[in-house]
Coordinates of C-alpha atoms in Angstrom, one line a residue:
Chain A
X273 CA 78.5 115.3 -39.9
X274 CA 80.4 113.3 -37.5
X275 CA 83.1 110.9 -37.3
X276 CA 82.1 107.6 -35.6
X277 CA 82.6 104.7 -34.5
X278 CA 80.1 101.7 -33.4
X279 CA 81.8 99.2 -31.0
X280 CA 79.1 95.8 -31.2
X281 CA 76.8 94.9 -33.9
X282 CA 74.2 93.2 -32.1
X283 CA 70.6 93.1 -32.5
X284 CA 70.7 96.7 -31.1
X285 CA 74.0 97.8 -32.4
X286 CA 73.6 97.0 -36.0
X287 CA 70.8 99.0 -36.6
X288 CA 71.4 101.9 -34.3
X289 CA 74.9 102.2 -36.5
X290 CA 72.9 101.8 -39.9
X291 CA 71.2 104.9 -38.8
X292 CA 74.6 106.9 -38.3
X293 CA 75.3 105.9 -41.9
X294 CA 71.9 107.2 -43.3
X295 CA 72.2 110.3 -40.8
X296 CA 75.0 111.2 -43.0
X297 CA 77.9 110.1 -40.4
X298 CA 80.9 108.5 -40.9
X299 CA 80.8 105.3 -39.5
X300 CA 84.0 102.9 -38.8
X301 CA 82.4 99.5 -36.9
X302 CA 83.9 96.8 -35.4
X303 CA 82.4 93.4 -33.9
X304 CA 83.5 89.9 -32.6
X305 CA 82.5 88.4 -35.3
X306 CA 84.0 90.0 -38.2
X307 CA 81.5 88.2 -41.1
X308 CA 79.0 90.5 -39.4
X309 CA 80.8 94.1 -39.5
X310 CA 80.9 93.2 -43.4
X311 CA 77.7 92.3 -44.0
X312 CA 76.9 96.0 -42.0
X313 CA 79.5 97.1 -44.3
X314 CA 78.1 95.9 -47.6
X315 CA 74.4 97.3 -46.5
X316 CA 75.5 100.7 -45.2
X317 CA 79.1 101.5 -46.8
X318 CA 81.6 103.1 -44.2
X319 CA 84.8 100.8 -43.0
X320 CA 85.4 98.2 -40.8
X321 CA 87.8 98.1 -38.3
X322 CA 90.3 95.3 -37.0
X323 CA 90.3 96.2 -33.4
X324 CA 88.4 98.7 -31.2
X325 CA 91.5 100.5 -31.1
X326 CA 91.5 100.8 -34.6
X327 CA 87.9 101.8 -34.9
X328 CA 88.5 104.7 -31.9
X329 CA 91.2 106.1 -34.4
X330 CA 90.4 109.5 -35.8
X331 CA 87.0 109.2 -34.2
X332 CA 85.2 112.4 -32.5
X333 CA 82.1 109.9 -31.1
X334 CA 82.8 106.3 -30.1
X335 CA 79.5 104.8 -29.8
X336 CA 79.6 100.7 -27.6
X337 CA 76.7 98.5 -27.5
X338 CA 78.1 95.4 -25.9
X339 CA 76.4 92.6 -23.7
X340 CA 77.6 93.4 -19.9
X341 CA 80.3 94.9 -18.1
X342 CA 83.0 92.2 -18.8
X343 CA 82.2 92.5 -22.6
X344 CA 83.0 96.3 -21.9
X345 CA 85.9 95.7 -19.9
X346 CA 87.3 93.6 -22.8
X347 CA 86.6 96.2 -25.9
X348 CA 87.8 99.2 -24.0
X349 CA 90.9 97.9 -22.2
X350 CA 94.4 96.7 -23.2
X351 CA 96.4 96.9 -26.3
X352 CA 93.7 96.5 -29.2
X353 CA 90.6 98.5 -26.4
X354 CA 89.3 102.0 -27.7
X355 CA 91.2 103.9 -24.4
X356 CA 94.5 102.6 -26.5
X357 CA 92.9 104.4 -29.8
X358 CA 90.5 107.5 -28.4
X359 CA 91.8 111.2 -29.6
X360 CA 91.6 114.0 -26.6
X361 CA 88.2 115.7 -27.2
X362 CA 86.4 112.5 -28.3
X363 CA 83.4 111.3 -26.4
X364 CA 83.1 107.7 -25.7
X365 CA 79.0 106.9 -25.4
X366 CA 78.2 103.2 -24.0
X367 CA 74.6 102.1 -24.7
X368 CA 74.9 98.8 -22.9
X369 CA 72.6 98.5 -20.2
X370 CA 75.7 98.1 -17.5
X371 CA 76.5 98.7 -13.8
X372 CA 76.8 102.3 -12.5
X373 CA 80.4 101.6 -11.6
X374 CA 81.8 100.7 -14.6
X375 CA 80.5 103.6 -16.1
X376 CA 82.2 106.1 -13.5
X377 CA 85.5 104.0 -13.6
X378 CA 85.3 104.8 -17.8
X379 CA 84.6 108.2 -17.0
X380 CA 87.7 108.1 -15.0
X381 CA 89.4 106.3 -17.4
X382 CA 88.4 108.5 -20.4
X383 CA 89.0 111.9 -18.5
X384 CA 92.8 110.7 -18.4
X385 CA 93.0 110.6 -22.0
X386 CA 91.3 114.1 -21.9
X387 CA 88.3 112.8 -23.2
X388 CA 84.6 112.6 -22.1
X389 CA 82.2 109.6 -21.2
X390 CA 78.4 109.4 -21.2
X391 CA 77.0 106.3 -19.8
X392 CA 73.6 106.1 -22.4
X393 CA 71.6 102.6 -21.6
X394 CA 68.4 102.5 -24.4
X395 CA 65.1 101.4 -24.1
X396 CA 62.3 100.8 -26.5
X397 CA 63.9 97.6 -27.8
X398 CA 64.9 95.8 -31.1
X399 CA 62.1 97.9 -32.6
X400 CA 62.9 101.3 -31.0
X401 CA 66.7 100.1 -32.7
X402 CA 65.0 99.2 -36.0
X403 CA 62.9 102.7 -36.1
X404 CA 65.3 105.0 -34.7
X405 CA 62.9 105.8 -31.8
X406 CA 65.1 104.7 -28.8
X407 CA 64.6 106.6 -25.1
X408 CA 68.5 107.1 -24.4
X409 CA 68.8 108.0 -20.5
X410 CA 72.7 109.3 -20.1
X411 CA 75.1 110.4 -17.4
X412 CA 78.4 112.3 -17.6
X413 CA 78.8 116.6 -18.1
X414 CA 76.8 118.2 -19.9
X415 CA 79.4 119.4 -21.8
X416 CA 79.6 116.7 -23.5
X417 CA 76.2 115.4 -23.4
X418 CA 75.5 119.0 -25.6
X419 CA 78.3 117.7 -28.5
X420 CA 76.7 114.1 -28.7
X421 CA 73.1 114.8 -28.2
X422 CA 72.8 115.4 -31.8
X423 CA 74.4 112.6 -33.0
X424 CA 72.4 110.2 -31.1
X425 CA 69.5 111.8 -32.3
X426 CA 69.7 109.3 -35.4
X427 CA 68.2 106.9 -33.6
X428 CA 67.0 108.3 -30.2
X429 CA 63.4 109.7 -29.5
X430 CA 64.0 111.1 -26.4
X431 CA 67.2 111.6 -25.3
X432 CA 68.2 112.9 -21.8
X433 CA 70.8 114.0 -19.4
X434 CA 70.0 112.2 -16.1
X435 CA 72.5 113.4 -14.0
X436 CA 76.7 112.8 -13.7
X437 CA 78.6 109.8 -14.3
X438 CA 76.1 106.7 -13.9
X439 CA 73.1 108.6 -14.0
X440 CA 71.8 106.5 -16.9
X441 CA 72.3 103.2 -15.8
X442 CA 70.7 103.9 -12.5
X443 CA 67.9 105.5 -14.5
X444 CA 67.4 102.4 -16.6
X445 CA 67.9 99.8 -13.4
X446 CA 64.2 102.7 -12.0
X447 CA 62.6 101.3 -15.5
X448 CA 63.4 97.7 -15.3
X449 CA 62.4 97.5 -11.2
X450 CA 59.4 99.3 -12.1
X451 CA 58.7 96.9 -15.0
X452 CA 59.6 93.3 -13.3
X453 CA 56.7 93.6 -10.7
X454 CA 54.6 95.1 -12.6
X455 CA 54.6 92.0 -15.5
X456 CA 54.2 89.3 -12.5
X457 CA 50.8 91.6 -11.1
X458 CA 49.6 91.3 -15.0
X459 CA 50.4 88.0 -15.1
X460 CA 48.6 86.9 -11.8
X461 CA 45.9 88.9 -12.8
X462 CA 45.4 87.4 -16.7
X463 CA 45.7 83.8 -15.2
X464 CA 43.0 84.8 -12.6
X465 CA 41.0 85.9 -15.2
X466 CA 41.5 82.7 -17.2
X467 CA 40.6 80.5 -14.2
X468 CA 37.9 82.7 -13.2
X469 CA 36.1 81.6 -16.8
X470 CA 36.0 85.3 -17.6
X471 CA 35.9 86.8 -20.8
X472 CA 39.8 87.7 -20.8
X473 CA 39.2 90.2 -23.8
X474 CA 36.5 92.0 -22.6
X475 CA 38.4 91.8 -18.9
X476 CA 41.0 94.1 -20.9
X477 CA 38.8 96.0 -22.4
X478 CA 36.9 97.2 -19.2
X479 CA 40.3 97.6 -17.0
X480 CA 42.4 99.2 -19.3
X481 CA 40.6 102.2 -19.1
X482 CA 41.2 103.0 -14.9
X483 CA 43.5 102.7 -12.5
X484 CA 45.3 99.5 -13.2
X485 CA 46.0 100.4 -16.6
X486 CA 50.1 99.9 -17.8
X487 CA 51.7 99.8 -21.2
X488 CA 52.3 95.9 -20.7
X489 CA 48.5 95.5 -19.8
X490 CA 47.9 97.4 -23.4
X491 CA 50.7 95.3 -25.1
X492 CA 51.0 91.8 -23.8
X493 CA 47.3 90.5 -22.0
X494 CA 46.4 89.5 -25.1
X495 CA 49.5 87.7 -26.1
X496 CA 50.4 86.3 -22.3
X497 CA 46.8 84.5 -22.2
X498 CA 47.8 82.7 -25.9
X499 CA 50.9 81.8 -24.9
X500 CA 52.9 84.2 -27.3
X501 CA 56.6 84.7 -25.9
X502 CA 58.3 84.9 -29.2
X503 CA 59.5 88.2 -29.4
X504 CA 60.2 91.4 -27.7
X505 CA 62.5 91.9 -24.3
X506 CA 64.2 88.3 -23.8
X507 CA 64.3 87.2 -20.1
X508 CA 67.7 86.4 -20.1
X509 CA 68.7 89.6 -20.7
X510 CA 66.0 91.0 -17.6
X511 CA 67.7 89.1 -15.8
X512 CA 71.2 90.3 -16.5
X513 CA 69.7 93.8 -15.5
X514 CA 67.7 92.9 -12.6
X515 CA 71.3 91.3 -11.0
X516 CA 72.8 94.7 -11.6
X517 CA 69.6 96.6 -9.8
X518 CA 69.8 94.6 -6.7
X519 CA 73.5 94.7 -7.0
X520 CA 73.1 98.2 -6.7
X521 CA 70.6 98.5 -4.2
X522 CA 72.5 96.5 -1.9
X523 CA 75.0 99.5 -1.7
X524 CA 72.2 102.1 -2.1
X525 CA 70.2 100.1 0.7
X526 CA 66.8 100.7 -1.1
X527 CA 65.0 97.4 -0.3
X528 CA 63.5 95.5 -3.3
X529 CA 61.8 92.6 -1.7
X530 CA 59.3 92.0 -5.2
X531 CA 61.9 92.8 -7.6
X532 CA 63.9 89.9 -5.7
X533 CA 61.7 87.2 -6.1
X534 CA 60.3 88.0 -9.7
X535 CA 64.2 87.6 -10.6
X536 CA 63.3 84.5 -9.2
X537 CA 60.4 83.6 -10.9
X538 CA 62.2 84.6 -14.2
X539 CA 64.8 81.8 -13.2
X540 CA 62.1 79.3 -13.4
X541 CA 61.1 81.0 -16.9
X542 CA 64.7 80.1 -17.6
X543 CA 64.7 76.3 -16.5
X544 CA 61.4 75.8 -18.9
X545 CA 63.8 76.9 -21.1
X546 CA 62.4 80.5 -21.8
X547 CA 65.3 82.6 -21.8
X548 CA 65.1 83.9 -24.8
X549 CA 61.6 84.4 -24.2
X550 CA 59.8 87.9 -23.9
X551 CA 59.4 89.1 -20.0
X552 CA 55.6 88.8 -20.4
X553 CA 56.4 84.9 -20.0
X554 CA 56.2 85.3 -16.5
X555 CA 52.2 83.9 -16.9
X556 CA 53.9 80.6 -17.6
X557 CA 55.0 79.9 -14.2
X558 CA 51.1 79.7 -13.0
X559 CA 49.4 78.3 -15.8
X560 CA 48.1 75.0 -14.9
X561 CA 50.4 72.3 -17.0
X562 CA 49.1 68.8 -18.4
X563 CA 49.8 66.5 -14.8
X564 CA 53.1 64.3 -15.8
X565 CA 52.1 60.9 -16.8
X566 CA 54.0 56.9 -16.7
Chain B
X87 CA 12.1 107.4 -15.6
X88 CA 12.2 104.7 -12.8
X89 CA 10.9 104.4 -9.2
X90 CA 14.1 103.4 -7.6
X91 CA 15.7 102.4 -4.2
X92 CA 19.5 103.5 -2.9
X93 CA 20.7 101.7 -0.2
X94 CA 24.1 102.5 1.7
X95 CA 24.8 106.7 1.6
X96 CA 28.4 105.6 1.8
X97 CA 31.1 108.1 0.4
X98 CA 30.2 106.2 -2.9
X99 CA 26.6 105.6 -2.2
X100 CA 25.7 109.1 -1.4
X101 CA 27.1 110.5 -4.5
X102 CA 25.7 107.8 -6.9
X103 CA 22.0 107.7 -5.4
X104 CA 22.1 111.9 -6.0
X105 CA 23.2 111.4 -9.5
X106 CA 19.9 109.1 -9.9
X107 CA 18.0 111.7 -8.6
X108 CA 19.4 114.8 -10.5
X109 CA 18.7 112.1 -13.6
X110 CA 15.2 112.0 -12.7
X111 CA 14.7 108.7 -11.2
X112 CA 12.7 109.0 -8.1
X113 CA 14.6 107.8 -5.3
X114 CA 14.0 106.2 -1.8
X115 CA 17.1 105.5 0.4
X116 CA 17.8 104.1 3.4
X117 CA 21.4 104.4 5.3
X118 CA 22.3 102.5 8.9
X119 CA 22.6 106.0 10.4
X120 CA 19.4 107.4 9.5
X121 CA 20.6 111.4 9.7
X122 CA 22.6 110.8 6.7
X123 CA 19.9 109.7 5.1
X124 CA 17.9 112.7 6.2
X125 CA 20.5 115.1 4.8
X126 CA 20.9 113.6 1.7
X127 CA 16.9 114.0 1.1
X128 CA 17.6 117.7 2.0
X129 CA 19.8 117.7 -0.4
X130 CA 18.4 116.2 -3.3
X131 CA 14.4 115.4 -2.5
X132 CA 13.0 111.9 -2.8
X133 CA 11.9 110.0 0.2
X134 CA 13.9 108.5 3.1
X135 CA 12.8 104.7 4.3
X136 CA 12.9 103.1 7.6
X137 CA 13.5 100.0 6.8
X138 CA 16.0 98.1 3.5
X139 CA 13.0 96.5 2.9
X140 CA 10.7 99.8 2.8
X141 CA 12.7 101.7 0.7
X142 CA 12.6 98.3 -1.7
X143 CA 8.8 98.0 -2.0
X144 CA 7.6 99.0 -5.5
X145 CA 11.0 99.7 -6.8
X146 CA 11.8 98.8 -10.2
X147 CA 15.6 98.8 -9.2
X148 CA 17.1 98.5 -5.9
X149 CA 20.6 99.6 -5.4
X150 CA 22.9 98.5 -2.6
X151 CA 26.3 100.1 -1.7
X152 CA 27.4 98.6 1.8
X153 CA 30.8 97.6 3.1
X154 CA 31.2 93.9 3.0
X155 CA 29.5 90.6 2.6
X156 CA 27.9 90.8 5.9
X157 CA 26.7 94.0 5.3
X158 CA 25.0 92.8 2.1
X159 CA 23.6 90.1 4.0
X160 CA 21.9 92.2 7.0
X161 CA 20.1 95.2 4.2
X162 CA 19.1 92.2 2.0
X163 CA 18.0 89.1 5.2
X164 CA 15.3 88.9 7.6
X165 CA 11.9 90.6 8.0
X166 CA 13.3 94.7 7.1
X167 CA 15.5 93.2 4.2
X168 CA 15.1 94.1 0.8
X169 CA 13.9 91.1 -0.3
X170 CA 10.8 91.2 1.8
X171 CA 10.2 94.5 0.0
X172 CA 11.4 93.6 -3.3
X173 CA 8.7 93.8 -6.1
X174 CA 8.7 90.4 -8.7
X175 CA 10.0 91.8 -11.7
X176 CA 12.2 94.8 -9.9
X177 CA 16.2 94.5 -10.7
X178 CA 18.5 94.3 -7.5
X179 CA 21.5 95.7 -8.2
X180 CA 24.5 95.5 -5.8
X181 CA 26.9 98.3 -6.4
X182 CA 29.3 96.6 -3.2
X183 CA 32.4 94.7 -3.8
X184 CA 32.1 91.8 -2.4
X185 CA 32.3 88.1 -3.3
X186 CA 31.8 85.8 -6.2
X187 CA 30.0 83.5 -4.2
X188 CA 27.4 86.2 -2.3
X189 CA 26.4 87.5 -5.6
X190 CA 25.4 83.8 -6.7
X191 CA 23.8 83.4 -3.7
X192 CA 21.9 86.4 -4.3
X193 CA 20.8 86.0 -7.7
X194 CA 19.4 82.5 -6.6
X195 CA 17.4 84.4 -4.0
X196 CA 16.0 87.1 -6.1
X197 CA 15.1 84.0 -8.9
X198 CA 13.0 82.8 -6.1
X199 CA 11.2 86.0 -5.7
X200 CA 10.8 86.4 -9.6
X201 CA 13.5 89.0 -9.5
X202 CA 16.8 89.3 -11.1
X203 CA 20.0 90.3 -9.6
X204 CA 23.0 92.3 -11.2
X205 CA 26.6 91.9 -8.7
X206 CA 28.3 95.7 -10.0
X207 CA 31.2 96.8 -8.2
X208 CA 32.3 99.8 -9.5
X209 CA 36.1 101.7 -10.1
X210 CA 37.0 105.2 -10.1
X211 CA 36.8 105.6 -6.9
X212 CA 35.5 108.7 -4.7
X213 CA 36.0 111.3 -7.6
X214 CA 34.6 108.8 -9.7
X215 CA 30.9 108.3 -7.7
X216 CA 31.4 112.5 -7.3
X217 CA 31.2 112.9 -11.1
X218 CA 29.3 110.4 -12.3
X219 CA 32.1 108.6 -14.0
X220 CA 32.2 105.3 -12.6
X221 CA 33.5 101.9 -14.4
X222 CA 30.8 99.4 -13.7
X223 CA 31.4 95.7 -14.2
X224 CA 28.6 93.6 -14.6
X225 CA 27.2 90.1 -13.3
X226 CA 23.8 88.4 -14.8
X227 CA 21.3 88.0 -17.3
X228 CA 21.2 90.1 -20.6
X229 CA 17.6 90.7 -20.1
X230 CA 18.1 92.1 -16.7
X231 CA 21.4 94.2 -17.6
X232 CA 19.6 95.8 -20.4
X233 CA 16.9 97.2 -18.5
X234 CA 19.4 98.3 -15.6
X235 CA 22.1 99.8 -18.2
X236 CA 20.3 103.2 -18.5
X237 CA 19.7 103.6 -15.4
X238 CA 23.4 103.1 -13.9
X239 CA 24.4 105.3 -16.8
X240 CA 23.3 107.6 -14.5
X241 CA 26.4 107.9 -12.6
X242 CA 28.9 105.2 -15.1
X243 CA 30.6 106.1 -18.1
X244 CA 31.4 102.4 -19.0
X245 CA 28.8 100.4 -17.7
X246 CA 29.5 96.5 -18.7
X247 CA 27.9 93.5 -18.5
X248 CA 30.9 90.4 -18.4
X249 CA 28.8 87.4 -17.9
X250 CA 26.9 85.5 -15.7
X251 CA 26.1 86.4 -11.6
X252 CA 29.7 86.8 -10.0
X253 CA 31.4 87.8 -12.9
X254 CA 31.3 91.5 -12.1
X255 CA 32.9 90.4 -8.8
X256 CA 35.4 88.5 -10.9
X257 CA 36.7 91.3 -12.9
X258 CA 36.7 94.0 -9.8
X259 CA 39.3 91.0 -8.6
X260 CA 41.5 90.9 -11.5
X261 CA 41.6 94.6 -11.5
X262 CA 42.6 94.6 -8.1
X263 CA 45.2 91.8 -8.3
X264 CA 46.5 93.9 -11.1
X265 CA 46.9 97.2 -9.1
X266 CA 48.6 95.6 -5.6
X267 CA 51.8 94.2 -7.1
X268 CA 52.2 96.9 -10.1
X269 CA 51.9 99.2 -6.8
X270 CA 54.7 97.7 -5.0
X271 CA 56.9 97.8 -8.0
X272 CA 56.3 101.0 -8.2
X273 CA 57.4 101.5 -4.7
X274 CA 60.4 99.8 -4.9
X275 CA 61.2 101.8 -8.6
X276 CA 60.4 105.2 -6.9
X277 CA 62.3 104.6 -3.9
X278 CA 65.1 103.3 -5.4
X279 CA 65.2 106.4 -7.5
X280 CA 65.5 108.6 -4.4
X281 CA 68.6 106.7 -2.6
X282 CA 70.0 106.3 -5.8
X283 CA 70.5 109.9 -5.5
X284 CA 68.6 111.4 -8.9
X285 CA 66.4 113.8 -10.2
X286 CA 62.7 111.8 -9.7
X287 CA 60.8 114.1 -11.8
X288 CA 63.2 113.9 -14.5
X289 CA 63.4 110.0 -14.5
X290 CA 59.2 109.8 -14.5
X291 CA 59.3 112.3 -17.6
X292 CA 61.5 109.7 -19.1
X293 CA 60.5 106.3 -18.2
X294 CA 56.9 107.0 -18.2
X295 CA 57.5 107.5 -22.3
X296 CA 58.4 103.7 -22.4
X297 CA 57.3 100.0 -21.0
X298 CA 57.4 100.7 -17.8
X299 CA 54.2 103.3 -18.0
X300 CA 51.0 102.8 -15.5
X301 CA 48.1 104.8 -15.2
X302 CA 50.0 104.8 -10.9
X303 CA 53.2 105.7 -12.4
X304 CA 51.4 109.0 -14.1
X305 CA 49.2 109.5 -11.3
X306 CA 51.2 108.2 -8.0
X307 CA 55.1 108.4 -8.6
X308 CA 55.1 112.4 -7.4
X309 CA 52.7 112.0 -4.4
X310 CA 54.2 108.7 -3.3
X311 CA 57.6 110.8 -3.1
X312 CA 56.5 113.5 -1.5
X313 CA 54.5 110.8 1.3
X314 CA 51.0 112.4 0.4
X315 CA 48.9 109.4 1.0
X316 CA 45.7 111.5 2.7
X317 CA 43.3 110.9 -0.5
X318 CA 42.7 108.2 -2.6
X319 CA 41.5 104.4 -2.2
X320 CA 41.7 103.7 1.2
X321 CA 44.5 100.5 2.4
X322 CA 41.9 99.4 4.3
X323 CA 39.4 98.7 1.8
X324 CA 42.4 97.3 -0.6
X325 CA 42.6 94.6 2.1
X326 CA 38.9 93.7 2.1
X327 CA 39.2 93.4 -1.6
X328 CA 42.5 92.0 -1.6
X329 CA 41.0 89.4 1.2
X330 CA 38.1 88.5 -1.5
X331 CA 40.4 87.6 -4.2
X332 CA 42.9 85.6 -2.4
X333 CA 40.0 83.8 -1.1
X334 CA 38.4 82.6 -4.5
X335 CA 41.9 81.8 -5.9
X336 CA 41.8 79.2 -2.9
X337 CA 39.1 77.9 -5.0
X338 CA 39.5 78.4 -8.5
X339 CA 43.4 77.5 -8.1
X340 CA 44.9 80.9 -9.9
X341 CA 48.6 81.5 -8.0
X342 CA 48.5 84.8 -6.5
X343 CA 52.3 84.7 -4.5
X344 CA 53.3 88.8 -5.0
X345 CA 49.5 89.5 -4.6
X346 CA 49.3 87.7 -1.1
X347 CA 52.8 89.1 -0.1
X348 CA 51.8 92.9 -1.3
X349 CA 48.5 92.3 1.0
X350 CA 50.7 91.4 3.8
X351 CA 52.8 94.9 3.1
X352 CA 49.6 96.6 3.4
X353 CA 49.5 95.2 7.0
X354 CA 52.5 96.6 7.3
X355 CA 50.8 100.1 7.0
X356 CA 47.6 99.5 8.3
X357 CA 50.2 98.7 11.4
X358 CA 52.4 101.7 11.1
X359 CA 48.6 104.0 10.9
X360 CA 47.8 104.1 7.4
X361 CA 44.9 102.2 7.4
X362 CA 43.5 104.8 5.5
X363 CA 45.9 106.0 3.4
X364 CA 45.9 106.0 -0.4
X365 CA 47.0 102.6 -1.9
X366 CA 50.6 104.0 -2.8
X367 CA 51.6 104.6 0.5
X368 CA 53.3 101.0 -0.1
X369 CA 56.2 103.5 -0.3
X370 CA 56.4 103.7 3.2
X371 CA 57.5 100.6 3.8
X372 CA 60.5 101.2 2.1
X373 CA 61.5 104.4 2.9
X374 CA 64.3 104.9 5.4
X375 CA 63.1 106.2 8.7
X376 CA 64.9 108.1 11.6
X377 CA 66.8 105.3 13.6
X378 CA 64.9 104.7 17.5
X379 CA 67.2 106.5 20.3
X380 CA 66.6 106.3 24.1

């Protein structure tokens, strides 16, 4: 067993370090807001730390699960970041869903310290956290992808090395481009279906069995055609992804013409005041609305 | 068994009217080009017809499988169309995919002639037809669609009826609408995979684990790397289907804006040659070609 640490207690975070705790690890955590490291603390034992710095003490795995790469910037850097606190020979493991160059300037940054980085964005969401059955995509050596492999195994399904440095942000920005025009073909075709008159269930039924079958066509139709946007991926958050994909691909040069506009369509899923709405909400930009009255 | 009537020994036709055959059903067909018609009586017995309307008389069921709207229209019109030939009582059953509106039309004609009509585009494609494995989506009255079911069963392995005339039609749309855009997100996922320099088979064995999964990701993502498009569903006839649904979404209101845009990047590759390529050659839009010299 492992000494850790867990830098940011979110709705991913907190669970994803409750099951380091249970895995047996020893588990230091800090966050923002302190009321919520104590709660964690209170539920799962282990300590809690002033500072990242103080958390990275002593630790052999720093684990981060921040917002974006600003929130990064600000828990690794300066006086009270982990670089001030991380041992030589630690790894330093970010699980925020980030840009591929902040996690080769960490890498950088950590190999000065003589430790290691992995760049390990999740996805399966708040339920993959709660269940310990994340997919972790990672980049760095695979050195040190071999020591903390096991230790993310607490909470990770599948967990792979993608490639160096970056590897698994890239990998995650594939999944969300892949997933962003996907959702707006469902959605265009459920609303057809609805203004068609058609039987929408039985419409599932008969297409979910060929060639336009998806994993959102099996999880959302039904819940897109009543409306149901309560839960699961919010569309604020695809959005913060989808700015880092195209931010990408305009270095890269791969063109993204759909994944542009469905970014835009999810800002109009933001003005209605859906961004903490799942992605499937995307049907809500063509359903017919009540005609303004007075 | 039944005394039936294939018309159209299309690549889909000439598979599907064998199938009724090898089931039993004693078949007449008729193609345009009569030596295919000739060969597939070699093939698989039964009698060859002169005329649409020939191979109709004293059918129970009559089966079309032609290209287009107009095509329908010729085989079933005038003085050699089916329904001069077509028996009161017999079953018309229209295996082309093709509009809402000609499969109304049609069923109003057969009424007239004391017949009943079934619209029944199929999926599954070539392989499909080949194997007798086709998804069948059905358009019309119970009474009819229950005395046509066994028959079709023939060469379907879901055969089902989804409500009144046109709403087979209907559902062959929505399936369609639901392939084009997931298509070109897929694209635009693979291809950004490959400039952003990493390992493509190892990033489908992990994303296709999660919510980005498609029966296309599975069943496209390698061949759509590699730029094998010579198999499939042909870009040619996604248009003509594509070109159907945008066309009653004019009418019933639905928003289709990635759906109209993805059938204006298949003009792309009908222009670059791919006319009839597989429906993932989308890819090649994006792909980075040689630059021009000279």
């Amino acid at each position: 067993m492992a000494r850790t640490a867990f830098v940011g207690l979110g709705v991913m975070g907190y669970p994803m370090a409750g099951h380091l705790a249970s895995a047996g690890h020893e588990v230091t955590v800090f966050n923002r807001t302190r009321a919520k490291a104590e709660r964690w603390r209170e539920q799962h034992g282990g300590r809690v730390a002033a500072t990242p710095r103080e958390a990275a003490e002593g630790a052999a795995f720093v684990f981060t699960c921040v917002g974006n790469d600003e929130d990064l910037r600000s828990v690794v850097y300066g006086e009270r970041g982990i670089l001030a606190g991380l041992a030589a020979g630690a790894v330093l493991v970010d699980h925020t869903t980030a840009s591929a160059d902040i996690a080769r300037e960490l890498a950088a940054a950590c190999r000065e310290k003589g430790a290691d980085f992995l760049d390990a964005p999740v996805s399966g969401g708040q339920s993959g956290a709660e269940n310990g059955q994340l997919t972790i995509m990672c980049g760095g050596a695979e050195e040190a992808f071999a020591r903390a492999e096991p230790v993310m195994r607490a909470y990770g399904r599948a967990v792979t090395l993608m490639g160096p440095a970056g590897a698994g942000q890239l990998t995650k920005m594939v999944n969300q481009i892949a997933i962003a025009g996907l959702l707006q073909a469902l959605s265009e075709a459920a609303n057809f279906a609805l203004r068609a008159g058609l039987d929408t269930d039985r419409v599932l039924e008969v297409i979910s069995k060929g060639a336009a079958q998806s994993w959102q066509m099996d999880n959302r139709w039904r819940t897109m055609l009543r409306g149901e946007f309560d839960f699961g991926f919010a569309v604020d958050w695809m959005r913060k992804d989808l700015a880092i994909a195209i931010d990408e691909a305009r270095r890269n040069g791969a063109p993204l013409p759909v994944t542009a506009l469905v970014d835009q369509f999810y800002r109009l899923i933001q003005q209605a005041g859906g961004g903490r709405w799942d992605t499937s909400s995307l049907i809500h930009n063509l359903v017919e609305k009540p005609a303004r009255t007075g």
